[in-house]
Amino acid sequence: MIKCTTIAELRTEIKAHKRAGKRIGFVPTMGALHEGHLSLARTLREHSDVRVCSIFVNPTQFNDPKDYAAYVINLDTDQKLLEKEGVDILFAPSVDEFYPTGFQTSVTVSEISKLWEGPLRPGHFNGVASVVTILFNAVQPDVAIFGEKDFQQLRLIEQMVSDLKMDIRIVRGALVRDAEGLALSSRNARLSTKGKTDALSISRGLNAACKACASGEKNAKALEEMAAHSVRAVPGAEIEYIAVVREETLAPVENISGQCRILAVVRIEGVRLLDTMALTA
Ligand code: PAF
């Protein structure tokens, strides 16, 4: 695996592959890699010849500077995992490489950013859309993959790529769960053993809602309540939102029709956990 830390180095590598007619696949990450990230890299193998993975902890998407300061990654460990996975190029730029003095541009995806995570994390989605644009300009991928766990982020990127006519195919990566059903996330490492057991109430609740929906319950409030009921059984669990939304716009729905999805954000032991499932009408 080749490691590039500057855009110039990366472009030289990418140009050589493009000249040879290779399709470039891209997995952007903020490090702290787990099986969820590695499964994205694996899925990308089917869609590309050369796989590029970036590790960049993007300061502009943290609405709380304390969270950014506390976000620690181990680049050596992550690098080894990517090497083992057979990734071809690791792109690990510095903050100065991306945001030199005088940097002043931001990308806004207006409507999707107003919902759910948007108001709770002001500035977060502008940070994500902007850094992904910089990453896309640096990597120039033919195809890029984003996980369904951060479903709002995935829709934001799909919308941005479509609106800005970026010639990049976005592949949706399936959410990966552990053997018991907990959605994989770097944040799970901050949960105690009991916290991990308590966190299973989230996927249990979403599963109950999915089953009820498949058996004919189409009322969104009833489905949300079913999912929330499972979480409320855990003392100390705090629901930030559990919402049934339309997949494309992420707008709340009253009754299930077409493609809908249930989104959940719950704090367990103070750790903010996201989960989501598609609802089949
Ligand atoms: O999902 C993430 O890890 C980040 O938001 C991303 C897409 C790498 C942008 O920094």
PDB file of C-alpha atoms and ligand atoms in Angstrom:
ATOM      1  CA  MET A   1       0.000   0.000   0.000  1.00  0.00           C
ATOM      2  CA  ILE A   2       1.256   3.460  -0.921  1.00  0.00           C
ATOM      3  CA  LYS A   3       0.777   6.264   1.592  1.00  0.00           C
ATOM      4  CA  CYS A   4       0.316   9.854   0.354  1.00  0.00           C
ATOM      5  CA  THR A   5       0.135  12.840   2.662  1.00  0.00           C
ATOM      6  CA  THR A   6      -0.117  15.622   0.071  1.00  0.00           C
ATOM      7  CA  ILE A   7      -2.604  16.239  -2.739  1.00  0.00           C
ATOM      8  CA  ALA A   8       0.295  16.572  -5.213  1.00  0.00           C
ATOM      9  CA  GLU A   9       1.663  13.098  -4.337  1.00  0.00           C
ATOM     10  CA  LEU A  10      -1.808  11.584  -4.519  1.00  0.00           C
ATOM     11  CA  ARG A  11      -2.553  13.164  -7.920  1.00  0.00           C
ATOM     12  CA  THR A  12       0.639  11.703  -9.391  1.00  0.00           C
ATOM     13  CA  GLU A  13      -0.427   8.214  -8.272  1.00  0.00           C
ATOM     14  CA  ILE A  14      -4.027   8.613  -9.419  1.00  0.00           C
ATOM     15  CA  LYS A  15      -3.025  10.011 -12.835  1.00  0.00           C
ATOM     16  CA  ALA A  16      -0.838   6.953 -13.522  1.00  0.00           C
ATOM     17  CA  HIS A  17      -3.737   4.599 -12.684  1.00  0.00           C
ATOM     18  CA  LYS A  18      -6.227   6.615 -14.751  1.00  0.00           C
ATOM     19  CA  ARG A  19      -3.852   6.604 -17.745  1.00  0.00           C
ATOM     20  CA  ALA A  20      -3.785   2.802 -17.443  1.00  0.00           C
ATOM     21  CA  GLY A  21      -7.608   2.820 -17.661  1.00  0.00           C
ATOM     22  CA  LYS A  22      -8.183   1.795 -14.038  1.00  0.00           C
ATOM     23  CA  ARG A  23     -11.369   2.698 -12.140  1.00  0.00           C
ATOM     24  CA  ILE A  24     -10.644   4.499  -8.888  1.00  0.00           C
ATOM     25  CA  GLY A  25     -12.723   3.536  -5.845  1.00  0.00           C
ATOM     26  CA  PHE A  26     -12.741   5.665  -2.694  1.00  0.00           C
ATOM     27  CA  VAL A  27     -13.599   5.119   0.988  1.00  0.00           C
ATOM     28  CA  PRO A  28     -13.351   8.314   3.077  1.00  0.00           C
ATOM     29  CA  THR A  29     -12.886   7.831   6.831  1.00  0.00           C
ATOM     30  CA  MET A  30     -11.848   9.650   9.979  1.00  0.00           C
ATOM     31  CA  GLY A  31      -9.779   6.690  11.166  1.00  0.00           C
ATOM     32  CA  ALA A  32     -10.509   4.613  14.310  1.00  0.00           C
ATOM     33  CA  LEU A  33     -11.298   1.889  11.785  1.00  0.00           C
ATOM     34  CA  HIS A  34     -13.532  -1.073  12.591  1.00  0.00           C
ATOM     35  CA  GLU A  35     -15.190  -3.883  10.658  1.00  0.00           C
ATOM     36  CA  GLY A  36     -17.815  -1.438   9.328  1.00  0.00           C
ATOM     37  CA  HIS A  37     -15.130   0.581   7.475  1.00  0.00           C
ATOM     38  CA  LEU A  38     -13.362  -2.564   6.275  1.00  0.00           C
ATOM     39  CA  SER A  39     -16.605  -3.962   4.877  1.00  0.00           C
ATOM     40  CA  LEU A  40     -16.991  -0.722   2.867  1.00  0.00           C
ATOM     41  CA  ALA A  41     -13.494  -1.251   1.428  1.00  0.00           C
ATOM     42  CA  ARG A  42     -14.425  -4.869   0.610  1.00  0.00           C
ATOM     43  CA  THR A  43     -17.686  -3.870  -1.119  1.00  0.00           C
ATOM     44  CA  LEU A  44     -15.738  -1.332  -3.189  1.00  0.00           C
ATOM     45  CA  ARG A  45     -13.581  -4.132  -4.588  1.00  0.00           C
ATOM     46  CA  GLU A  46     -16.561  -5.131  -6.782  1.00  0.00           C
ATOM     47  CA  HIS A  47     -16.814  -1.621  -8.237  1.00  0.00           C
ATOM     48  CA  SER A  48     -13.223  -0.507  -8.825  1.00  0.00           C
ATOM     49  CA  ASP A  49      -9.693  -1.586  -9.776  1.00  0.00           C
ATOM     50  CA  VAL A  50      -7.714   0.685  -7.447  1.00  0.00           C
ATOM     51  CA  ARG A  51      -8.947   1.353  -3.923  1.00  0.00           C
ATOM     52  CA  VAL A  52      -8.078   4.573  -2.134  1.00  0.00           C
ATOM     53  CA  CYS A  53      -8.891   5.081   1.529  1.00  0.00           C
ATOM     54  CA  SER A  54      -8.505   8.437   3.283  1.00  0.00           C
ATOM     55  CA  ILE A  55      -7.951   9.029   6.966  1.00  0.00           C
ATOM     56  CA  PHE A  56      -8.545  12.644   7.894  1.00  0.00           C
ATOM     57  CA  VAL A  57     -10.059  13.872  11.138  1.00  0.00           C
ATOM     58  CA  ASN A  58     -11.915  16.857   9.761  1.00  0.00           C
ATOM     59  CA  PRO A  59     -11.993  19.733  12.287  1.00  0.00           C
ATOM     60  CA  THR A  60     -14.771  21.633  10.484  1.00  0.00           C
ATOM     61  CA  GLN A  61     -17.410  18.970  11.076  1.00  0.00           C
ATOM     62  CA  PHE A  62     -17.084  18.997  14.880  1.00  0.00           C
ATOM     63  CA  ASN A  63     -19.533  21.512  16.289  1.00  0.00           C
ATOM     64  CA  ASP A  64     -17.889  21.145  19.709  1.00  0.00           C
ATOM     65  CA  PRO A  65     -14.099  21.833  19.711  1.00  0.00           C
ATOM     66  CA  LYS A  66     -13.803  19.598  22.820  1.00  0.00           C
ATOM     67  CA  ASP A  67     -15.051  16.594  20.779  1.00  0.00           C
ATOM     68  CA  TYR A  68     -12.419  17.327  18.138  1.00  0.00           C
ATOM     69  CA  ALA A  69      -9.687  17.527  20.764  1.00  0.00           C
ATOM     70  CA  ALA A  70     -10.878  14.243  22.309  1.00  0.00           C
ATOM     71  CA  TYR A  71     -11.044  12.408  18.954  1.00  0.00           C
ATOM     72  CA  VAL A  72      -7.847  10.368  19.033  1.00  0.00           C
ATOM     73  CA  ILE A  73      -6.853   7.918  16.305  1.00  0.00           C
ATOM     74  CA  ASN A  74      -3.918   5.572  15.907  1.00  0.00           C
ATOM     75  CA  LEU A  75      -2.725   5.966  12.322  1.00  0.00           C
ATOM     76  CA  ASP A  76      -0.303   3.009  12.534  1.00  0.00           C
ATOM     77  CA  THR A  77      -3.040   0.604  13.674  1.00  0.00           C
ATOM     78  CA  ASP A  78      -5.444   1.896  11.003  1.00  0.00           C
ATOM     79  CA  GLN A  79      -2.743   1.681   8.341  1.00  0.00           C
ATOM     80  CA  LYS A  80      -2.071  -1.979   9.201  1.00  0.00           C
ATOM     81  CA  LEU A  81      -5.779  -2.815   8.941  1.00  0.00           C
ATOM     82  CA  LEU A  82      -5.998  -1.228   5.485  1.00  0.00           C
ATOM     83  CA  GLU A  83      -2.829  -2.986   4.364  1.00  0.00           C
ATOM     84  CA  LYS A  84      -4.310  -6.322   5.450  1.00  0.00           C
ATOM     85  CA  GLU A  85      -7.486  -5.481   3.545  1.00  0.00           C
ATOM     86  CA  GLY A  86      -5.453  -4.953   0.351  1.00  0.00           C
ATOM     87  CA  VAL A  87      -6.243  -1.232  -0.032  1.00  0.00           C
ATOM     88  CA  ASP A  88      -3.896   0.256  -2.682  1.00  0.00           C
ATOM     89  CA  ILE A  89      -3.499   3.858  -1.552  1.00  0.00           C
ATOM     90  CA  LEU A  90      -3.848   5.478   1.858  1.00  0.00           C
ATOM     91  CA  PHE A  91      -4.361   9.243   1.710  1.00  0.00           C
ATOM     92  CA  ALA A  92      -3.654  10.866   5.094  1.00  0.00           C
ATOM     93  CA  PRO A  93      -3.328  14.635   4.634  1.00  0.00           C
ATOM     94  CA  SER A  94      -2.569  17.143   7.404  1.00  0.00           C
ATOM     95  CA  VAL A  95      -5.055  19.793   8.501  1.00  0.00           C
ATOM     96  CA  ASP A  96      -2.824  22.469   6.902  1.00  0.00           C
ATOM     97  CA  GLU A  97      -2.847  20.619   3.588  1.00  0.00           C
ATOM     98  CA  PHE A  98      -6.642  20.900   3.468  1.00  0.00           C
ATOM     99  CA  TYR A  99      -7.206  24.177   5.285  1.00  0.00           C
ATOM    100  CA  PRO A 100      -4.233  26.494   4.736  1.00  0.00           C
ATOM    101  CA  THR A 101      -4.358  30.034   6.149  1.00  0.00           C
ATOM    102  CA  GLY A 102      -6.882  32.060   4.177  1.00  0.00           C
ATOM    103  CA  PHE A 103      -9.188  29.110   3.392  1.00  0.00           C
ATOM    104  CA  GLN A 104     -12.753  30.473   3.155  1.00  0.00           C
ATOM    105  CA  THR A 105     -15.058  28.236   1.107  1.00  0.00           C
ATOM    106  CA  SER A 106     -17.928  26.077   2.333  1.00  0.00           C
ATOM    107  CA  VAL A 107     -20.456  23.770   0.636  1.00  0.00           C
ATOM    108  CA  THR A 108     -24.062  23.748   1.904  1.00  0.00           C
ATOM    109  CA  VAL A 109     -26.703  21.177   1.024  1.00  0.00           C
ATOM    110  CA  SER A 110     -29.532  23.321   2.290  1.00  0.00           C
ATOM    111  CA  GLU A 111     -32.660  21.209   2.814  1.00  0.00           C
ATOM    112  CA  ILE A 112     -31.213  17.907   4.071  1.00  0.00           C
ATOM    113  CA  SER A 113     -28.974  19.833   6.487  1.00  0.00           C
ATOM    114  CA  LYS A 114     -32.005  21.417   8.191  1.00  0.00           C
ATOM    115  CA  LEU A 115     -33.314  18.081   9.483  1.00  0.00           C
ATOM    116  CA  TRP A 116     -32.433  15.702  12.358  1.00  0.00           C
ATOM    117  CA  GLU A 117     -28.660  15.895  12.962  1.00  0.00           C
ATOM    118  CA  GLY A 118     -28.524  19.376  11.396  1.00  0.00           C
ATOM    119  CA  PRO A 119     -30.037  21.497  14.195  1.00  0.00           C
ATOM    120  CA  LEU A 120     -28.475  19.266  16.881  1.00  0.00           C
ATOM    121  CA  ARG A 121     -24.965  19.691  15.433  1.00  0.00           C
ATOM    122  CA  PRO A 122     -24.810  23.189  13.919  1.00  0.00           C
ATOM    123  CA  GLY A 123     -22.261  23.444  11.118  1.00  0.00           C
ATOM    124  CA  HIS A 124     -21.643  19.679  11.022  1.00  0.00           C
ATOM    125  CA  PHE A 125     -23.074  19.020   7.569  1.00  0.00           C
ATOM    126  CA  ASN A 126     -21.383  22.065   5.987  1.00  0.00           C
ATOM    127  CA  GLY A 127     -18.133  20.627   7.339  1.00  0.00           C
ATOM    128  CA  VAL A 128     -18.925  17.183   5.904  1.00  0.00           C
ATOM    129  CA  ALA A 129     -20.054  18.460   2.469  1.00  0.00           C
ATOM    130  CA  SER A 130     -17.018  20.739   2.218  1.00  0.00           C
ATOM    131  CA  VAL A 131     -14.411  18.160   3.218  1.00  0.00           C
ATOM    132  CA  VAL A 132     -15.945  15.491   0.980  1.00  0.00           C
ATOM    133  CA  THR A 133     -15.764  17.961  -1.928  1.00  0.00           C
ATOM    134  CA  ILE A 134     -12.068  18.582  -1.189  1.00  0.00           C
ATOM    135  CA  LEU A 135     -11.474  14.821  -0.878  1.00  0.00           C
ATOM    136  CA  PHE A 136     -13.295  14.158  -4.169  1.00  0.00           C
ATOM    137  CA  ASN A 137     -11.199  16.855  -5.893  1.00  0.00           C
ATOM    138  CA  ALA A 138      -8.012  15.333  -4.510  1.00  0.00           C
ATOM    139  CA  VAL A 139      -8.832  11.648  -5.180  1.00  0.00           C
ATOM    140  CA  GLN A 140     -10.942  12.101  -8.346  1.00  0.00           C
ATOM    141  CA  PRO A 141     -12.702   8.782  -7.784  1.00  0.00           C
ATOM    142  CA  ASP A 142     -15.008   7.082 -10.284  1.00  0.00           C
ATOM    143  CA  VAL A 143     -16.927   5.570  -7.398  1.00  0.00           C
ATOM    144  CA  ALA A 144     -17.100   6.319  -3.674  1.00  0.00           C
ATOM    145  CA  ILE A 145     -18.825   4.442  -0.883  1.00  0.00           C
ATOM    146  CA  PHE A 146     -20.663   5.798   2.161  1.00  0.00           C
ATOM    147  CA  GLY A 147     -22.196   3.678   4.901  1.00  0.00           C
ATOM    148  CA  GLU A 148     -25.943   3.546   5.499  1.00  0.00           C
ATOM    149  CA  LYS A 149     -25.441   3.858   9.256  1.00  0.00           C
ATOM    150  CA  ASP A 150     -24.977   7.626   8.831  1.00  0.00           C
ATOM    151  CA  PHE A 151     -27.991   7.682   6.562  1.00  0.00           C
ATOM    152  CA  GLN A 152     -28.463  11.457   6.623  1.00  0.00           C
ATOM    153  CA  GLN A 153     -24.797  11.940   5.680  1.00  0.00           C
ATOM    154  CA  LEU A 154     -25.208   9.419   2.844  1.00  0.00           C
ATOM    155  CA  ARG A 155     -28.253  11.283   1.473  1.00  0.00           C
ATOM    156  CA  LEU A 156     -26.445  14.619   1.850  1.00  0.00           C
ATOM    157  CA  ILE A 157     -23.549  13.323  -0.274  1.00  0.00           C
ATOM    158  CA  GLU A 158     -25.856  11.775  -2.893  1.00  0.00           C
ATOM    159  CA  GLN A 159     -27.720  15.094  -3.160  1.00  0.00           C
ATOM    160  CA  MET A 160     -24.498  17.110  -3.384  1.00  0.00           C
ATOM    161  CA  VAL A 161     -23.043  14.866  -6.097  1.00  0.00           C
ATOM    162  CA  SER A 162     -26.263  15.133  -8.091  1.00  0.00           C
ATOM    163  CA  ASP A 163     -26.698  18.917  -7.623  1.00  0.00           C
ATOM    164  CA  LEU A 164     -23.066  19.775  -8.402  1.00  0.00           C
ATOM    165  CA  LYS A 165     -22.940  17.340 -11.372  1.00  0.00           C
ATOM    166  CA  MET A 166     -19.941  15.519  -9.922  1.00  0.00           C
ATOM    167  CA  ASP A 167     -19.051  12.568 -12.165  1.00  0.00           C
ATOM    168  CA  ILE A 168     -18.841  10.106  -9.251  1.00  0.00           C
ATOM    169  CA  ARG A 169     -21.045   7.096  -8.545  1.00  0.00           C
ATOM    170  CA  ILE A 170     -22.038   6.825  -4.903  1.00  0.00           C
ATOM    171  CA  VAL A 171     -22.443   3.264  -3.623  1.00  0.00           C
ATOM    172  CA  ARG A 172     -24.425   2.644  -0.425  1.00  0.00           C
ATOM    173  CA  GLY A 173     -22.589   0.417   2.056  1.00  0.00           C
ATOM    174  CA  ALA A 174     -24.778  -1.798   4.229  1.00  0.00           C
ATOM    175  CA  LEU A 175     -24.790  -1.083   7.970  1.00  0.00           C
ATOM    176  CA  VAL A 176     -22.699  -3.695   9.802  1.00  0.00           C
ATOM    177  CA  ARG A 177     -23.822  -5.067  13.188  1.00  0.00           C
ATOM    178  CA  ASP A 178     -22.018  -7.152  15.774  1.00  0.00           C
ATOM    179  CA  ALA A 179     -23.208 -10.718  16.477  1.00  0.00           C
ATOM    180  CA  GLU A 180     -25.844  -9.413  18.897  1.00  0.00           C
ATOM    181  CA  GLY A 181     -27.186  -6.682  16.634  1.00  0.00           C
ATOM    182  CA  LEU A 182     -25.400  -3.532  17.836  1.00  0.00           C
ATOM    183  CA  ALA A 183     -24.593  -1.199  14.904  1.00  0.00           C
ATOM    184  CA  LEU A 184     -20.796  -0.956  14.623  1.00  0.00           C
ATOM    185  CA  SER A 185     -19.357   2.456  15.466  1.00  0.00           C
ATOM    186  CA  SER A 186     -16.032   3.784  16.736  1.00  0.00           C
ATOM    187  CA  ARG A 187     -18.066   5.177  19.658  1.00  0.00           C
ATOM    188  CA  ASN A 188     -18.988   1.663  20.899  1.00  0.00           C
ATOM    189  CA  ALA A 189     -15.482   1.463  22.414  1.00  0.00           C
ATOM    190  CA  ARG A 190     -16.622   4.076  24.968  1.00  0.00           C
ATOM    191  CA  LEU A 191     -19.436   1.820  26.275  1.00  0.00           C
ATOM    192  CA  SER A 192     -19.041  -0.497  29.283  1.00  0.00           C
ATOM    193  CA  THR A 193     -20.083  -4.160  28.923  1.00  0.00           C
ATOM    194  CA  LYS A 194     -23.434  -3.229  30.484  1.00  0.00           C
ATOM    195  CA  GLY A 195     -23.696  -0.222  28.160  1.00  0.00           C
ATOM    196  CA  LYS A 196     -23.250  -2.509  25.156  1.00  0.00           C
ATOM    197  CA  THR A 197     -26.052  -4.762  26.420  1.00  0.00           C
ATOM    198  CA  ASP A 198     -28.271  -1.722  27.081  1.00  0.00           C
ATOM    199  CA  ALA A 199     -27.513  -0.392  23.585  1.00  0.00           C
ATOM    200  CA  LEU A 200     -29.061  -3.538  22.081  1.00  0.00           C
ATOM    201  CA  SER A 201     -32.430  -2.045  23.067  1.00  0.00           C
ATOM    202  CA  ILE A 202     -32.025   0.287  20.054  1.00  0.00           C
ATOM    203  CA  SER A 203     -31.768  -2.407  17.360  1.00  0.00           C
ATOM    204  CA  ARG A 204     -34.399  -4.468  19.215  1.00  0.00           C
ATOM    205  CA  GLY A 205     -36.781  -1.499  19.062  1.00  0.00           C
ATOM    206  CA  LEU A 206     -36.082  -0.795  15.395  1.00  0.00           C
ATOM    207  CA  ASN A 207     -36.515  -4.480  14.543  1.00  0.00           C
ATOM    208  CA  ALA A 208     -39.884  -4.527  16.334  1.00  0.00           C
ATOM    209  CA  ALA A 209     -40.973  -1.489  14.296  1.00  0.00           C
ATOM    210  CA  CYS A 210     -39.788  -3.114  11.039  1.00  0.00           C
ATOM    211  CA  LYS A 211     -41.648  -6.342  11.815  1.00  0.00           C
ATOM    212  CA  ALA A 212     -44.843  -4.467  12.707  1.00  0.00           C
ATOM    213  CA  CYS A 213     -44.562  -2.452   9.497  1.00  0.00           C
ATOM    214  CA  ALA A 214     -44.108  -5.614   7.432  1.00  0.00           C
ATOM    215  CA  SER A 215     -47.186  -7.067   9.164  1.00  0.00           C
ATOM    216  CA  GLY A 216     -49.345  -4.102   8.187  1.00  0.00           C
ATOM    217  CA  GLU A 217     -48.825  -1.288  10.756  1.00  0.00           C
ATOM    218  CA  LYS A 218     -48.442   1.808   8.561  1.00  0.00           C
ATOM    219  CA  ASN A 219     -48.862   4.552  11.157  1.00  0.00           C
ATOM    220  CA  ALA A 220     -45.482   6.239  11.675  1.00  0.00           C
ATOM    221  CA  LYS A 221     -46.236   7.390  15.239  1.00  0.00           C
ATOM    222  CA  ALA A 222     -47.174   3.830  16.257  1.00  0.00           C
ATOM    223  CA  LEU A 223     -43.916   2.486  14.764  1.00  0.00           C
ATOM    224  CA  GLU A 224     -41.815   5.197  16.444  1.00  0.00           C
ATOM    225  CA  GLU A 225     -43.532   4.464  19.747  1.00  0.00           C
ATOM    226  CA  MET A 226     -42.804   0.748  19.385  1.00  0.00           C
ATOM    227  CA  ALA A 227     -39.081   1.427  18.892  1.00  0.00           C
ATOM    228  CA  ALA A 228     -38.988   4.006  21.712  1.00  0.00           C
ATOM    229  CA  HIS A 229     -40.716   1.582  24.106  1.00  0.00           C
ATOM    230  CA  SER A 230     -37.771  -0.829  23.856  1.00  0.00           C
ATOM    231  CA  VAL A 231     -35.239   1.944  24.592  1.00  0.00           C
ATOM    232  CA  ARG A 232     -37.277   3.403  27.478  1.00  0.00           C
ATOM    233  CA  ALA A 233     -37.012   0.052  29.272  1.00  0.00           C
ATOM    234  CA  VAL A 234     -33.306   0.855  29.836  1.00  0.00           C
ATOM    235  CA  PRO A 235     -32.805   3.169  32.849  1.00  0.00           C
ATOM    236  CA  GLY A 236     -30.714   6.195  31.881  1.00  0.00           C
ATOM    237  CA  ALA A 237     -31.080   5.763  28.104  1.00  0.00           C
ATOM    238  CA  GLU A 238     -31.878   9.128  26.495  1.00  0.00           C
ATOM    239  CA  ILE A 239     -33.711   9.258  23.180  1.00  0.00           C
ATOM    240  CA  GLU A 240     -32.667  12.257  21.062  1.00  0.00           C
ATOM    241  CA  TYR A 241     -34.974  11.226  18.242  1.00  0.00           C
ATOM    242  CA  ILE A 242     -36.642   8.176  16.780  1.00  0.00           C
ATOM    243  CA  ALA A 243     -38.310   9.134  13.522  1.00  0.00           C
ATOM    244  CA  VAL A 244     -39.917   7.513  10.529  1.00  0.00           C
ATOM    245  CA  VAL A 245     -38.853   9.421   7.422  1.00  0.00           C
ATOM    246  CA  ARG A 246     -39.070   9.320   3.655  1.00  0.00           C
ATOM    247  CA  GLU A 247     -35.775   7.856   2.362  1.00  0.00           C
ATOM    248  CA  GLU A 248     -35.205  10.470  -0.321  1.00  0.00           C
ATOM    249  CA  THR A 249     -35.982  13.712   1.496  1.00  0.00           C
ATOM    250  CA  LEU A 250     -35.664  12.519   5.114  1.00  0.00           C
ATOM    251  CA  ALA A 251     -38.893  14.431   5.809  1.00  0.00           C
ATOM    252  CA  PRO A 252     -41.107  12.923   8.549  1.00  0.00           C
ATOM    253  CA  VAL A 253     -44.055  10.878   7.305  1.00  0.00           C
ATOM    254  CA  GLU A 254     -47.442  10.167   8.872  1.00  0.00           C
ATOM    255  CA  ASN A 255     -48.159   6.902   7.105  1.00  0.00           C
ATOM    256  CA  ILE A 256     -45.771   4.506   5.392  1.00  0.00           C
ATOM    257  CA  SER A 257     -45.899   4.523   1.608  1.00  0.00           C
ATOM    258  CA  GLY A 258     -43.035   4.070  -0.842  1.00  0.00           C
ATOM    259  CA  GLN A 259     -39.487   3.946   0.531  1.00  0.00           C
ATOM    260  CA  CYS A 260     -39.347   4.877   4.204  1.00  0.00           C
ATOM    261  CA  ARG A 261     -36.816   4.366   6.964  1.00  0.00           C
ATOM    262  CA  ILE A 262     -36.658   4.656  10.724  1.00  0.00           C
ATOM    263  CA  LEU A 263     -33.809   6.735  12.210  1.00  0.00           C
ATOM    264  CA  ALA A 264     -32.737   6.588  15.848  1.00  0.00           C
ATOM    265  CA  VAL A 265     -30.276   8.559  17.931  1.00  0.00           C
ATOM    266  CA  VAL A 266     -30.006   7.457  21.543  1.00  0.00           C
ATOM    267  CA  ARG A 267     -27.514   8.234  24.289  1.00  0.00           C
ATOM    268  CA  ILE A 268     -26.401   5.270  26.377  1.00  0.00           C
ATOM    269  CA  GLU A 269     -23.919   6.070  29.182  1.00  0.00           C
ATOM    270  CA  GLY A 270     -23.689   9.512  27.544  1.00  0.00           C
ATOM    271  CA  VAL A 271     -22.450   7.981  24.251  1.00  0.00           C
ATOM    272  CA  ARG A 272     -24.411   9.160  21.216  1.00  0.00           C
ATOM    273  CA  LEU A 273     -25.402   6.099  19.142  1.00  0.00           C
ATOM    274  CA  LEU A 274     -27.006   6.126  15.689  1.00  0.00           C
ATOM    275  CA  ASP A 275     -28.982   3.320  14.124  1.00  0.00           C
ATOM    276  CA  THR A 276     -31.364   2.978  11.220  1.00  0.00           C
ATOM    277  CA  MET A 277     -33.386   0.383   9.314  1.00  0.00           C
ATOM    278  CA  ALA A 278     -35.355   0.407   6.078  1.00  0.00           C
ATOM    279  CA  LEU A 279     -39.107  -0.087   6.467  1.00  0.00           C
ATOM    280  CA  THR A 280     -40.748  -2.384   3.979  1.00  0.00           C
ATOM    281  CA  ALA A 281     -44.329  -1.446   3.198  1.00  0.00           C
TER     282      ALA A 281
HETATM  283  O1  PAF B   1     -18.312   9.511   8.057  1.00  0.00           O
HETATM  284  C1  PAF B   1     -17.183   9.995   8.262  1.00  0.00           C
HETATM  285  O2  PAF B   1     -16.288   9.326   8.769  1.00  0.00           O
HETATM  286  C2  PAF B   1     -16.909  11.441   7.901  1.00  0.00           C
HETATM  287  O3  PAF B   1     -18.033  12.226   8.079  1.00  0.00           O
HETATM  288  C3  PAF B   1     -16.358  11.624   6.464  1.00  0.00           C
HETATM  289  C4  PAF B   1     -17.362  11.205   5.412  1.00  0.00           C
HETATM  290  C5  PAF B   1     -15.075  10.816   6.301  1.00  0.00           C
HETATM  291  C6  PAF B   1     -16.020  13.097   6.224  1.00  0.00           C
HETATM  292  O4  PAF B   1     -15.071  13.559   7.118  1.00  0.00           O
END
